[in-house]
Structure formats: structure tokens, C-alpha cells
PDB file of C-alpha atoms and ligand atoms in Angstrom:
ATOM      1  CA  MET A   1      -9.328   5.307  10.183  1.00  0.00           C
ATOM      2  CA  ASN A   2      -7.167   6.233  13.078  1.00  0.00           C
ATOM      3  CA  PHE A   3      -4.894   3.709  14.579  1.00  0.00           C
ATOM      4  CA  ASP A   4      -4.401   3.788  18.137  1.00  0.00           C
ATOM      5  CA  LYS A   5      -0.523   4.059  18.858  1.00  0.00           C
ATOM      6  CA  THR A   6      -1.089   3.478  22.412  1.00  0.00           C
ATOM      7  CA  GLU A   7      -2.357  -0.181  22.275  1.00  0.00           C
ATOM      8  CA  SER A   8       0.076  -2.290  23.854  1.00  0.00           C
ATOM      9  CA  VAL A   9       2.201  -4.435  21.170  1.00  0.00           C
ATOM     10  CA  SER A  10       5.071  -6.648  21.231  1.00  0.00           C
ATOM     11  CA  LEU A  11       8.245  -5.653  19.299  1.00  0.00           C
ATOM     12  CA  SER A  12       8.420  -8.938  18.020  1.00  0.00           C
ATOM     13  CA  THR A  13       8.047 -10.047  14.294  1.00  0.00           C
ATOM     14  CA  SER A  14       7.173 -13.630  15.605  1.00  0.00           C
ATOM     15  CA  ASP A  15       3.800 -12.078  16.639  1.00  0.00           C
ATOM     16  CA  ILE A  16       2.946 -11.848  13.069  1.00  0.00           C
ATOM     17  CA  ASN A  17       0.666 -14.697  12.246  1.00  0.00           C
ATOM     18  CA  PRO A  18       2.270 -16.486   9.056  1.00  0.00           C
ATOM     19  CA  ASP A  19      -1.109 -17.875   7.890  1.00  0.00           C
ATOM     20  CA  PRO A  20      -1.317 -16.703   4.166  1.00  0.00           C
ATOM     21  CA  GLU A  21      -4.966 -16.067   4.756  1.00  0.00           C
ATOM     22  CA  PHE A  22      -4.131 -13.316   7.314  1.00  0.00           C
ATOM     23  CA  PHE A  23      -0.821 -12.396   6.038  1.00  0.00           C
ATOM     24  CA  PRO A  24      -0.524  -9.162   3.770  1.00  0.00           C
ATOM     25  CA  LYS A  25       1.016  -9.874   0.330  1.00  0.00           C
ATOM     26  CA  HIS A  26       1.421  -6.381  -0.725  1.00  0.00           C
ATOM     27  CA  VAL A  27       1.868  -3.502   1.424  1.00  0.00           C
ATOM     28  CA  ALA A  28       1.769   0.044   0.093  1.00  0.00           C
ATOM     29  CA  ILE A  29       2.719   3.459   2.129  1.00  0.00           C
ATOM     30  CA  ILE A  30       2.177   6.829   1.573  1.00  0.00           C
ATOM     31  CA  MET A  31       5.547   8.148   3.399  1.00  0.00           C
ATOM     32  CA  ASP A  32       4.289  11.693   4.575  1.00  0.00           C
ATOM     33  CA  GLY A  33       5.374  14.424   7.037  1.00  0.00           C
ATOM     34  CA  ASN A  34       9.075  14.808   6.096  1.00  0.00           C
ATOM     35  CA  GLY A  35       8.790  18.638   5.866  1.00  0.00           C
ATOM     36  CA  ARG A  36       6.725  18.957   8.893  1.00  0.00           C
ATOM     37  CA  TRP A  37       9.068  16.743  11.160  1.00  0.00           C
ATOM     38  CA  ALA A  38      11.886  19.129  10.027  1.00  0.00           C
ATOM     39  CA  LYS A  39       9.733  22.277  10.541  1.00  0.00           C
ATOM     40  CA  LYS A  40       8.989  21.361  14.072  1.00  0.00           C
ATOM     41  CA  ARG A  41      12.825  21.271  14.547  1.00  0.00           C
ATOM     42  CA  LEU A  42      13.633  24.369  12.936  1.00  0.00           C
ATOM     43  CA  LEU A  43      15.384  22.325  10.344  1.00  0.00           C
ATOM     44  CA  ASN A  44      15.548  22.502   6.368  1.00  0.00           C
ATOM     45  CA  ARG A  45      12.730  20.164   4.882  1.00  0.00           C
ATOM     46  CA  ILE A  46      15.486  18.425   3.128  1.00  0.00           C
ATOM     47  CA  LYS A  47      16.696  17.111   6.545  1.00  0.00           C
ATOM     48  CA  GLY A  48      13.098  15.513   6.837  1.00  0.00           C
ATOM     49  CA  HIS A  49      13.554  13.696   3.606  1.00  0.00           C
ATOM     50  CA  LYS A  50      16.994  12.500   4.731  1.00  0.00           C
ATOM     51  CA  LYS A  51      15.698  11.056   8.096  1.00  0.00           C
ATOM     52  CA  GLY A  52      12.843   9.679   5.897  1.00  0.00           C
ATOM     53  CA  THR A  53      15.048   7.866   3.802  1.00  0.00           C
ATOM     54  CA  GLU A  54      16.691   6.203   6.941  1.00  0.00           C
ATOM     55  CA  VAL A  55      13.173   5.032   7.854  1.00  0.00           C
ATOM     56  CA  VAL A  56      12.719   3.677   4.509  1.00  0.00           C
ATOM     57  CA  ARG A  57      16.055   1.507   5.023  1.00  0.00           C
ATOM     58  CA  SER A  58      14.343   0.312   8.261  1.00  0.00           C
ATOM     59  CA  ILE A  59      11.207  -0.637   6.909  1.00  0.00           C
ATOM     60  CA  VAL A  60      12.368  -2.424   3.936  1.00  0.00           C
ATOM     61  CA  LYS A  61      14.642  -4.615   6.451  1.00  0.00           C
ATOM     62  CA  THR A  62      11.597  -5.234   8.666  1.00  0.00           C
ATOM     63  CA  CYS A  63       9.333  -6.426   5.382  1.00  0.00           C
ATOM     64  CA  ARG A  64      12.238  -8.484   4.420  1.00  0.00           C
ATOM     65  CA  GLU A  65      12.498 -10.165   7.784  1.00  0.00           C
ATOM     66  CA  ILE A  66       8.770 -10.849   7.962  1.00  0.00           C
ATOM     67  CA  LYS A  67       8.752 -12.050   4.473  1.00  0.00           C
ATOM     68  CA  ILE A  68       6.190  -9.450   2.934  1.00  0.00           C
ATOM     69  CA  PRO A  69       6.140 -10.392  -0.565  1.00  0.00           C
ATOM     70  CA  ILE A  70       5.776  -6.719  -2.009  1.00  0.00           C
ATOM     71  CA  LEU A  71       6.398  -3.397  -0.654  1.00  0.00           C
ATOM     72  CA  THR A  72       5.464  -0.066  -2.570  1.00  0.00           C
ATOM     73  CA  LEU A  73       6.611   3.194  -1.467  1.00  0.00           C
ATOM     74  CA  TYR A  74       5.158   6.426  -2.637  1.00  0.00           C
ATOM     75  CA  ALA A  75       8.593   8.259  -3.010  1.00  0.00           C
ATOM     76  CA  PHE A  76       7.594  11.012  -5.645  1.00  0.00           C
ATOM     77  CA  SER A  77       4.571  11.937  -7.056  1.00  0.00           C
ATOM     78  CA  THR A  78       3.478  13.438 -10.402  1.00  0.00           C
ATOM     79  CA  GLU A  79       2.233  16.506  -8.387  1.00  0.00           C
ATOM     80  CA  ASN A  80       5.687  16.767  -6.562  1.00  0.00           C
ATOM     81  CA  TRP A  81       7.582  18.105  -9.504  1.00  0.00           C
ATOM     82  CA  LYS A  82       5.673  21.633  -8.632  1.00  0.00           C
ATOM     83  CA  ARG A  83       7.750  21.695  -5.439  1.00  0.00           C
ATOM     84  CA  PRO A  84      10.675  24.233  -5.329  1.00  0.00           C
ATOM     85  CA  LYS A  85      13.713  23.225  -7.587  1.00  0.00           C
ATOM     86  CA  THR A  86      15.924  22.719  -4.721  1.00  0.00           C
ATOM     87  CA  GLU A  87      13.879  20.157  -2.785  1.00  0.00           C
ATOM     88  CA  VAL A  88      13.060  18.372  -6.191  1.00  0.00           C
ATOM     89  CA  THR A  89      16.839  18.209  -6.926  1.00  0.00           C
ATOM     90  CA  ALA A  90      17.439  17.057  -3.385  1.00  0.00           C
ATOM     91  CA  LEU A  91      14.942  14.316  -3.546  1.00  0.00           C
ATOM     92  CA  MET A  92      16.453  13.094  -6.542  1.00  0.00           C
ATOM     93  CA  THR A  93      20.042  13.198  -5.081  1.00  0.00           C
ATOM     94  CA  LEU A  94      18.721  11.110  -2.101  1.00  0.00           C
ATOM     95  CA  LEU A  95      17.131   8.594  -4.381  1.00  0.00           C
ATOM     96  CA  LYS A  96      20.154   8.184  -6.274  1.00  0.00           C
ATOM     97  CA  SER A  97      22.407   7.712  -3.295  1.00  0.00           C
ATOM     98  CA  PHE A  98      19.966   5.639  -1.617  1.00  0.00           C
ATOM     99  CA  LEU A  99      19.901   3.212  -4.779  1.00  0.00           C
ATOM    100  CA  LEU A 100      23.730   3.113  -4.983  1.00  0.00           C
ATOM    101  CA  THR A 101      24.325   2.466  -1.417  1.00  0.00           C
ATOM    102  CA  GLU A 102      21.582  -0.186  -1.115  1.00  0.00           C
ATOM    103  CA  GLN A 103      22.403  -2.160  -4.342  1.00  0.00           C
ATOM    104  CA  GLU A 104      24.852  -4.350  -2.215  1.00  0.00           C
ATOM    105  CA  GLU A 105      22.248  -4.777   0.598  1.00  0.00           C
ATOM    106  CA  MET A 106      19.652  -5.506  -2.096  1.00  0.00           C
ATOM    107  CA  MET A 107      21.775  -8.478  -3.619  1.00  0.00           C
ATOM    108  CA  ASP A 108      22.832  -9.703  -0.061  1.00  0.00           C
ATOM    109  CA  ASN A 109      19.159 -10.116   0.820  1.00  0.00           C
ATOM    110  CA  ASN A 110      17.517 -11.079  -2.322  1.00  0.00           C
ATOM    111  CA  ILE A 111      15.609  -7.950  -2.661  1.00  0.00           C
ATOM    112  CA  ARG A 112      14.477  -7.202  -6.303  1.00  0.00           C
ATOM    113  CA  LEU A 113      13.833  -3.583  -7.291  1.00  0.00           C
ATOM    114  CA  ASN A 114      11.026  -2.231  -9.413  1.00  0.00           C
ATOM    115  CA  ALA A 115       9.668   1.167 -10.316  1.00  0.00           C
ATOM    116  CA  ILE A 116       6.462   2.673 -11.370  1.00  0.00           C
ATOM    117  CA  GLY A 117       5.513   5.747 -12.737  1.00  0.00           C
ATOM    118  CA  GLN A 118       6.987   8.277 -15.290  1.00  0.00           C
ATOM    119  CA  ILE A 119      10.609   7.036 -15.136  1.00  0.00           C
ATOM    120  CA  GLU A 120      11.337   8.878 -18.525  1.00  0.00           C
ATOM    121  CA  ARG A 121      10.694  12.094 -16.271  1.00  0.00           C
ATOM    122  CA  LEU A 122      13.454  11.463 -13.825  1.00  0.00           C
ATOM    123  CA  PRO A 123      16.911  13.248 -14.279  1.00  0.00           C
ATOM    124  CA  ASP A 124      18.958  10.965 -16.857  1.00  0.00           C
ATOM    125  CA  GLU A 125      21.620   9.970 -13.917  1.00  0.00           C
ATOM    126  CA  VAL A 126      18.685   8.869 -11.758  1.00  0.00           C
ATOM    127  CA  GLN A 127      17.216   6.721 -14.550  1.00  0.00           C
ATOM    128  CA  ASP A 128      20.601   5.168 -15.103  1.00  0.00           C
ATOM    129  CA  VAL A 129      21.138   4.228 -11.328  1.00  0.00           C
ATOM    130  CA  LEU A 130      17.599   2.918 -11.300  1.00  0.00           C
ATOM    131  CA  ARG A 131      17.575   0.981 -14.459  1.00  0.00           C
ATOM    132  CA  SER A 132      21.094  -0.608 -13.463  1.00  0.00           C
ATOM    133  CA  THR A 133      19.557  -1.541 -10.045  1.00  0.00           C
ATOM    134  CA  ILE A 134      16.356  -3.114 -11.598  1.00  0.00           C
ATOM    135  CA  GLU A 135      18.568  -5.008 -14.017  1.00  0.00           C
ATOM    136  CA  LEU A 136      21.023  -6.260 -11.312  1.00  0.00           C
ATOM    137  CA  THR A 137      18.397  -7.233  -8.886  1.00  0.00           C
ATOM    138  CA  LYS A 138      15.973  -8.723 -11.545  1.00  0.00           C
ATOM    139  CA  SER A 139      16.470 -12.433 -10.513  1.00  0.00           C
ATOM    140  CA  ASN A 140      16.216 -11.930  -6.703  1.00  0.00           C
ATOM    141  CA  LYS A 141      13.264 -13.739  -5.494  1.00  0.00           C
ATOM    142  CA  GLY A 142      12.544 -12.158  -1.926  1.00  0.00           C
ATOM    143  CA  LEU A 143      10.912  -9.007  -1.326  1.00  0.00           C
ATOM    144  CA  LEU A 144       9.819  -6.983  -4.371  1.00  0.00           C
ATOM    145  CA  LEU A 145      10.675  -3.051  -3.548  1.00  0.00           C
ATOM    146  CA  ASN A 146       8.329  -0.962  -5.631  1.00  0.00           C
ATOM    147  CA  LEU A 147       9.188   2.555  -5.672  1.00  0.00           C
ATOM    148  CA  ALA A 148       6.423   5.048  -6.987  1.00  0.00           C
ATOM    149  CA  LEU A 149       8.459   7.700  -8.713  1.00  0.00           C
ATOM    150  CA  SER A 150       6.918  10.412 -10.756  1.00  0.00           C
ATOM    151  CA  TYR A 151       3.823   8.377 -10.122  1.00  0.00           C
ATOM    152  CA  GLY A 152       0.084   9.325 -10.291  1.00  0.00           C
ATOM    153  CA  GLY A 153      -2.794   7.017 -10.171  1.00  0.00           C
ATOM    154  CA  ARG A 154      -4.924   9.018 -12.764  1.00  0.00           C
ATOM    155  CA  ASP A 155      -1.995   9.422 -14.965  1.00  0.00           C
ATOM    156  CA  GLU A 156      -1.534   5.599 -14.699  1.00  0.00           C
ATOM    157  CA  ILE A 157      -5.186   4.961 -15.680  1.00  0.00           C
ATOM    158  CA  VAL A 158      -5.008   7.349 -18.643  1.00  0.00           C
ATOM    159  CA  ARG A 159      -1.883   5.479 -19.796  1.00  0.00           C
ATOM    160  CA  ALA A 160      -3.874   2.127 -19.481  1.00  0.00           C
ATOM    161  CA  VAL A 161      -6.728   3.439 -21.341  1.00  0.00           C
ATOM    162  CA  ARG A 162      -4.618   4.790 -24.254  1.00  0.00           C
ATOM    163  CA  GLN A 163      -2.988   1.259 -24.639  1.00  0.00           C
ATOM    164  CA  ILE A 164      -6.256  -0.429 -24.500  1.00  0.00           C
ATOM    165  CA  ALA A 165      -7.727   2.101 -27.184  1.00  0.00           C
ATOM    166  CA  GLU A 166      -4.755   1.642 -29.387  1.00  0.00           C
ATOM    167  CA  LYS A 167      -5.260  -2.409 -29.187  1.00  0.00           C
ATOM    168  CA  VAL A 168      -8.931  -1.717 -30.031  1.00  0.00           C
ATOM    169  CA  LYS A 169      -8.092   0.612 -32.960  1.00  0.00           C
ATOM    170  CA  ASN A 170      -5.787  -2.419 -34.182  1.00  0.00           C
ATOM    171  CA  GLY A 171      -8.339  -4.899 -33.909  1.00  0.00           C
ATOM    172  CA  ILE A 172      -6.479  -6.758 -31.085  1.00  0.00           C
ATOM    173  CA  ILE A 173      -9.474  -6.175 -28.708  1.00  0.00           C
ATOM    174  CA  ASP A 174     -12.936  -6.188 -29.540  1.00  0.00           C
ATOM    175  CA  PRO A 175     -14.748  -3.454 -27.280  1.00  0.00           C
ATOM    176  CA  ASP A 176     -18.222  -5.018 -27.759  1.00  0.00           C
ATOM    177  CA  ALA A 177     -19.650  -5.824 -24.290  1.00  0.00           C
ATOM    178  CA  SER A 178     -21.045  -8.927 -25.352  1.00  0.00           C
ATOM    179  CA  LYS A 179     -17.446 -10.433 -26.124  1.00  0.00           C
ATOM    180  CA  ASN A 180     -16.356  -9.420 -22.425  1.00  0.00           C
ATOM    181  CA  GLN A 181     -12.682  -8.456 -23.625  1.00  0.00           C
ATOM    182  CA  ILE A 182     -12.522  -5.218 -21.803  1.00  0.00           C
ATOM    183  CA  THR A 183     -12.497  -6.436 -18.248  1.00  0.00           C
ATOM    184  CA  GLU A 184     -11.341  -5.243 -14.821  1.00  0.00           C
ATOM    185  CA  ASP A 185      -8.336  -7.875 -15.283  1.00  0.00           C
ATOM    186  CA  LEU A 186      -7.708  -6.271 -18.573  1.00  0.00           C
ATOM    187  CA  ILE A 187      -7.455  -2.885 -16.960  1.00  0.00           C
ATOM    188  CA  SER A 188      -5.209  -4.185 -14.124  1.00  0.00           C
ATOM    189  CA  ASP A 189      -3.254  -5.832 -16.662  1.00  0.00           C
ATOM    190  CA  HIS A 190      -2.023  -2.297 -18.480  1.00  0.00           C
ATOM    191  CA  LEU A 191      -1.200  -0.661 -15.091  1.00  0.00           C
ATOM    192  CA  TYR A 192       2.418  -0.196 -13.964  1.00  0.00           C
ATOM    193  CA  THR A 193       1.503  -2.895 -11.117  1.00  0.00           C
ATOM    194  CA  ARG A 194       0.321  -5.566 -13.644  1.00  0.00           C
ATOM    195  CA  ALA A 195       1.345  -8.984 -12.343  1.00  0.00           C
ATOM    196  CA  MET A 196       1.226  -7.924  -8.713  1.00  0.00           C
ATOM    197  CA  PRO A 197      -1.793  -8.687  -6.493  1.00  0.00           C
ATOM    198  CA  ASP A 198      -3.442  -5.395  -5.262  1.00  0.00           C
ATOM    199  CA  PRO A 199      -2.271  -3.985  -1.996  1.00  0.00           C
ATOM    200  CA  ASP A 200      -3.885  -5.631   1.155  1.00  0.00           C
ATOM    201  CA  LEU A 201      -2.987  -2.833   3.234  1.00  0.00           C
ATOM    202  CA  LEU A 202      -2.297   0.714   2.637  1.00  0.00           C
ATOM    203  CA  ILE A 203      -0.574   2.975   5.416  1.00  0.00           C
ATOM    204  CA  ARG A 204      -0.453   6.585   5.531  1.00  0.00           C
ATOM    205  CA  THR A 205       1.791   8.732   7.655  1.00  0.00           C
ATOM    206  CA  SER A 206       1.236  12.019   9.241  1.00  0.00           C
ATOM    207  CA  GLY A 207      -2.447  11.987   9.743  1.00  0.00           C
ATOM    208  CA  GLU A 208      -3.920  13.265   6.495  1.00  0.00           C
ATOM    209  CA  MET A 209      -6.963  11.652   5.501  1.00  0.00           C
ATOM    210  CA  ARG A 210      -6.527  11.381   1.848  1.00  0.00           C
ATOM    211  CA  ILE A 211      -5.078   9.066  -0.750  1.00  0.00           C
ATOM    212  CA  SER A 212      -3.334  11.850  -2.791  1.00  0.00           C
ATOM    213  CA  ASN A 213      -3.380  10.098  -6.380  1.00  0.00           C
ATOM    214  CA  PHE A 214      -2.020   6.911  -5.215  1.00  0.00           C
ATOM    215  CA  LEU A 215      -3.053   3.235  -6.578  1.00  0.00           C
ATOM    216  CA  LEU A 216      -6.421   4.380  -7.145  1.00  0.00           C
ATOM    217  CA  TRP A 217      -7.537   1.693  -9.076  1.00  0.00           C
ATOM    218  CA  GLN A 218      -5.600  -0.991  -6.935  1.00  0.00           C
ATOM    219  CA  ILE A 219      -6.677  -0.083  -3.332  1.00  0.00           C
ATOM    220  CA  ALA A 220     -10.378  -0.577  -4.242  1.00  0.00           C
ATOM    221  CA  TYR A 221     -10.538  -3.246  -1.162  1.00  0.00           C
ATOM    222  CA  SER A 222      -7.114  -2.522   0.694  1.00  0.00           C
ATOM    223  CA  GLU A 223      -7.397  -2.106   4.479  1.00  0.00           C
ATOM    224  CA  ILE A 224      -6.415   1.656   5.232  1.00  0.00           C
ATOM    225  CA  PHE A 225      -4.367   2.509   8.473  1.00  0.00           C
ATOM    226  CA  ILE A 226      -3.656   6.262   8.928  1.00  0.00           C
ATOM    227  CA  THR A 227      -1.308   7.231  11.777  1.00  0.00           C
ATOM    228  CA  ASP A 228      -0.447  10.488  13.040  1.00  0.00           C
ATOM    229  CA  THR A 229       3.329   9.747  13.279  1.00  0.00           C
ATOM    230  CA  LEU A 230       5.366  11.737  10.785  1.00  0.00           C
ATOM    231  CA  TRP A 231       7.153   9.607   8.339  1.00  0.00           C
ATOM    232  CA  PRO A 232      10.713  10.350   9.845  1.00  0.00           C
ATOM    233  CA  ASP A 233       9.381   9.211  13.324  1.00  0.00           C
ATOM    234  CA  PHE A 234       7.905   6.111  11.905  1.00  0.00           C
ATOM    235  CA  ASP A 235       9.466   2.764  12.936  1.00  0.00           C
ATOM    236  CA  ARG A 236       9.595  -1.091  12.984  1.00  0.00           C
ATOM    237  CA  LYS A 237       7.632  -1.038  16.286  1.00  0.00           C
ATOM    238  CA  GLU A 238       4.720   0.818  14.805  1.00  0.00           C
ATOM    239  CA  PHE A 239       4.939  -0.875  11.589  1.00  0.00           C
ATOM    240  CA  ILE A 240       4.612  -4.312  13.413  1.00  0.00           C
ATOM    241  CA  SER A 241       1.735  -3.068  15.441  1.00  0.00           C
ATOM    242  CA  ILE A 242      -0.182  -1.882  12.415  1.00  0.00           C
ATOM    243  CA  LEU A 243       0.632  -5.526  10.667  1.00  0.00           C
ATOM    244  CA  LYS A 244      -0.908  -7.067  13.719  1.00  0.00           C
ATOM    245  CA  ASN A 245      -3.836  -4.643  13.739  1.00  0.00           C
ATOM    246  CA  TYR A 246      -4.320  -5.602  10.197  1.00  0.00           C
ATOM    247  CA  GLN A 247      -4.552  -9.381  10.861  1.00  0.00           C
ATOM    248  CA  GLN A 248      -7.336  -8.839  13.163  1.00  0.00           C
ATOM    249  CA  ARG A 249      -9.625  -7.014  10.372  1.00  0.00           C
ATOM    250  CA  ASP A 250     -12.507  -8.660   9.103  1.00  0.00           C
ATOM    251  CA  ARG A 251     -11.999  -8.274   5.130  1.00  0.00           C
ATOM    252  CA  ARG A 252     -15.218  -9.026   3.613  1.00  0.00           C
ATOM    253  CA  PHE A 253     -14.501  -7.713   0.158  1.00  0.00           C
ATOM    254  CA  GLY A 254     -18.327  -6.589  -0.035  1.00  0.00           C
ATOM    255  CA  LYS A 255     -19.494  -9.627   1.126  1.00  0.00           C
ATOM    256  CA  VAL A 256     -21.486 -10.468   4.504  1.00  0.00           C
TER     257      VAL A 256
HETATM  258  C1  FPP B   1       6.261  13.691   1.954  1.00  0.00           C
HETATM  259  O1  FPP B   1       6.616  14.550   2.847  1.00  0.00           O
HETATM  260  C2  FPP B   1       7.462  12.944   1.504  1.00  0.00           C
HETATM  261  C3  FPP B   1       7.819  12.985   0.161  1.00  0.00           C
HETATM  262  C4  FPP B   1       7.319  13.840  -0.913  1.00  0.00           C
HETATM  263  C5  FPP B   1       9.100  12.185  -0.402  1.00  0.00           C
HETATM  264  C6  FPP B   1       9.250  11.107   0.512  1.00  0.00           C
HETATM  265  C7  FPP B   1      10.688  10.798   0.017  1.00  0.00           C
HETATM  266  C8  FPP B   1      11.364   9.954   0.853  1.00  0.00           C
HETATM  267  C9  FPP B   1      11.024   9.368   2.240  1.00  0.00           C
HETATM  268  C10 FPP B   1      12.837   9.899   0.819  1.00  0.00           C
HETATM  269  C11 FPP B   1      13.324   9.355  -0.285  1.00  0.00           C
HETATM  270  C12 FPP B   1      12.798   8.235  -0.727  1.00  0.00           C
HETATM  271  C13 FPP B   1      13.465   6.843  -1.027  1.00  0.00           C
HETATM  272  C14 FPP B   1      12.587   5.668  -1.539  1.00  0.00           C
HETATM  273  C15 FPP B   1      14.842   6.863  -0.956  1.00  0.00           C
HETATM  274  P1  FPP B   1       6.305  15.835   2.764  1.00  0.00           P
HETATM  275  O2  FPP B   1       7.486  16.631   2.414  1.00  0.00           O
HETATM  276  O3  FPP B   1       5.442  16.344   1.944  1.00  0.00           O
HETATM  277  O4  FPP B   1       6.146  16.450   4.118  1.00  0.00           O
HETATM  278  P2  FPP B   1       4.959  17.543   4.610  1.00  0.00           P
HETATM  279  O5  FPP B   1       3.448  17.129   4.102  1.00  0.00           O
HETATM  280  O6  FPP B   1       5.172  17.453   6.205  1.00  0.00           O
HETATM  281  O7  FPP B   1       5.438  18.783   3.954  1.00  0.00           O
END
């Protein structure tokens, strides 16, 4: 679904309706288009990722101000490991410096960091700073910033199935349908996002009409917005206009 950027919008966060019925509890973003942004400017792709990191800072700040409870950002997919080594290394370096420079900001602004994905595949020094930032911010009660790192939706489901199968093998869960122990809730509880509400809103930048293995189970009823804007050009104004547009949507969850 394409979002019309030309719609006249206010810049003010105060235009967002605070009524919990219309307020997204969880926003997820596929940040796409860093490479194309750089290419258009005859720059190295890494420059696009650098500019993209600045946009991350700005959108995190906006979520915090609007009091969105959870923001999940697709920062690195399981497929992204296949990119050239120099680009993977640059992304890991950017992530590490982002975490180091934002630690103070997170503490000052009550932000709790969490990571979803195959964290054990990240370079040791990234894992170290990631784990220490998660630990440092674990008691913060404001925005939950959830970074998807070496994340793949199918991989997440495979992992959940393995854990459930193990519990069945050990007699902890009865798979018999009449016992109703293997339920949708049980599966949700074995995903990285357990204890989080599913995203109400999924935004993808750069115009591609695909999900790219992101939160496959969790986005069953998410409202989807795809904007042609490349991630490094995405800004607070467009984010707010998408939130306003979301609040006008009629969410029926399959009902009439
Ligand atoms: C997609 O653009 C973007 C990524 C694969 C990485 C996203 C990373 C950042 C925004 C910066 C680091 C993140 C954090 C949280 C500090 P692309 O390279 O696929 O763009 P293209 O499709 O135009 O080539």
C-alpha cells in the first residue's frame, strides 16, 4: 500500500491521538534504501548506512517523545551476512559505535534496549557492547528499542518449533489436539518477541513491496505502510504523517 507523501500534514506530535484504542503500541520498521541513497549521490554504500544511522537516532527520539512503547528496527538480516565483507564489517562497526554513543542518551531518556535474532553470530566485540547496553538499560521503563540483528523470521519460527518439540519430547507439552496445549499463544511465547504485543504498524522505506523475512508470525494483523522514501531521507515529519494515517485506518482483525 503506497502512502501519499503529498498529503498535507502537521509537523506536530501533538496531532497524534493519544487514545490507546488508536495509538500503536508497537511500530516495526524495515529500513531500506541506504545503498540506493548513496548510489544516487555517487557515494560509497557505507555512507548511506552512516546517514541511515542518523535517521535511526531521529526516529528513536520521535518515538520516545510520542511515547510509543515499542520500536523494532530491522538493522541486519540473516541474509545480510552474504553482503561483501567490507560492508558487513562497516555495518557492525556502525552498530557498535551507535550503541556506545547512545548509552548515555538511553539512560537519560529511560530507553530500554533489546535485541532479537542470532546474537551469537555477531562479532564478539559487538556482542559485548550489545549485552552490556541491554544490561545497563534493563530497568528503564520508557521506550523499548528492539534491534533485529542477524534476524530472520523463518529462522525464528524454526527455533521456536525446536524448543516446543524438545518440550514435547520431555513430556512438558502434550501435542494432542484435544489438550489444546499447542496454541498460537504458545508459539508466540517461543519467539524472540515473547511478552511483546505484535506490531500494530509495519513501515517499509524505499518502495519495495515485500516483507523480506521480517517478523513473519507477528505481522499477521499489522497495518502496512510502504513509502518510496529511501531510509536516509526518512524523517520525523514523514513518520508522524504515517502515524496519523495509521490512526485513521479501520482495523477489523478479520471481523466486519
Ligand atoms: C538496507 O539498505 C539497510 C540495511 C541492510 C541496514 C540498516 C542499517 C542501518 C540503518 C544503520 C545501522 C543500524 C543501526 C540500528 C545503528 P540497503 O543497503 O539494502 O539499501 P539498498 O536496497 O538501496 O541497497
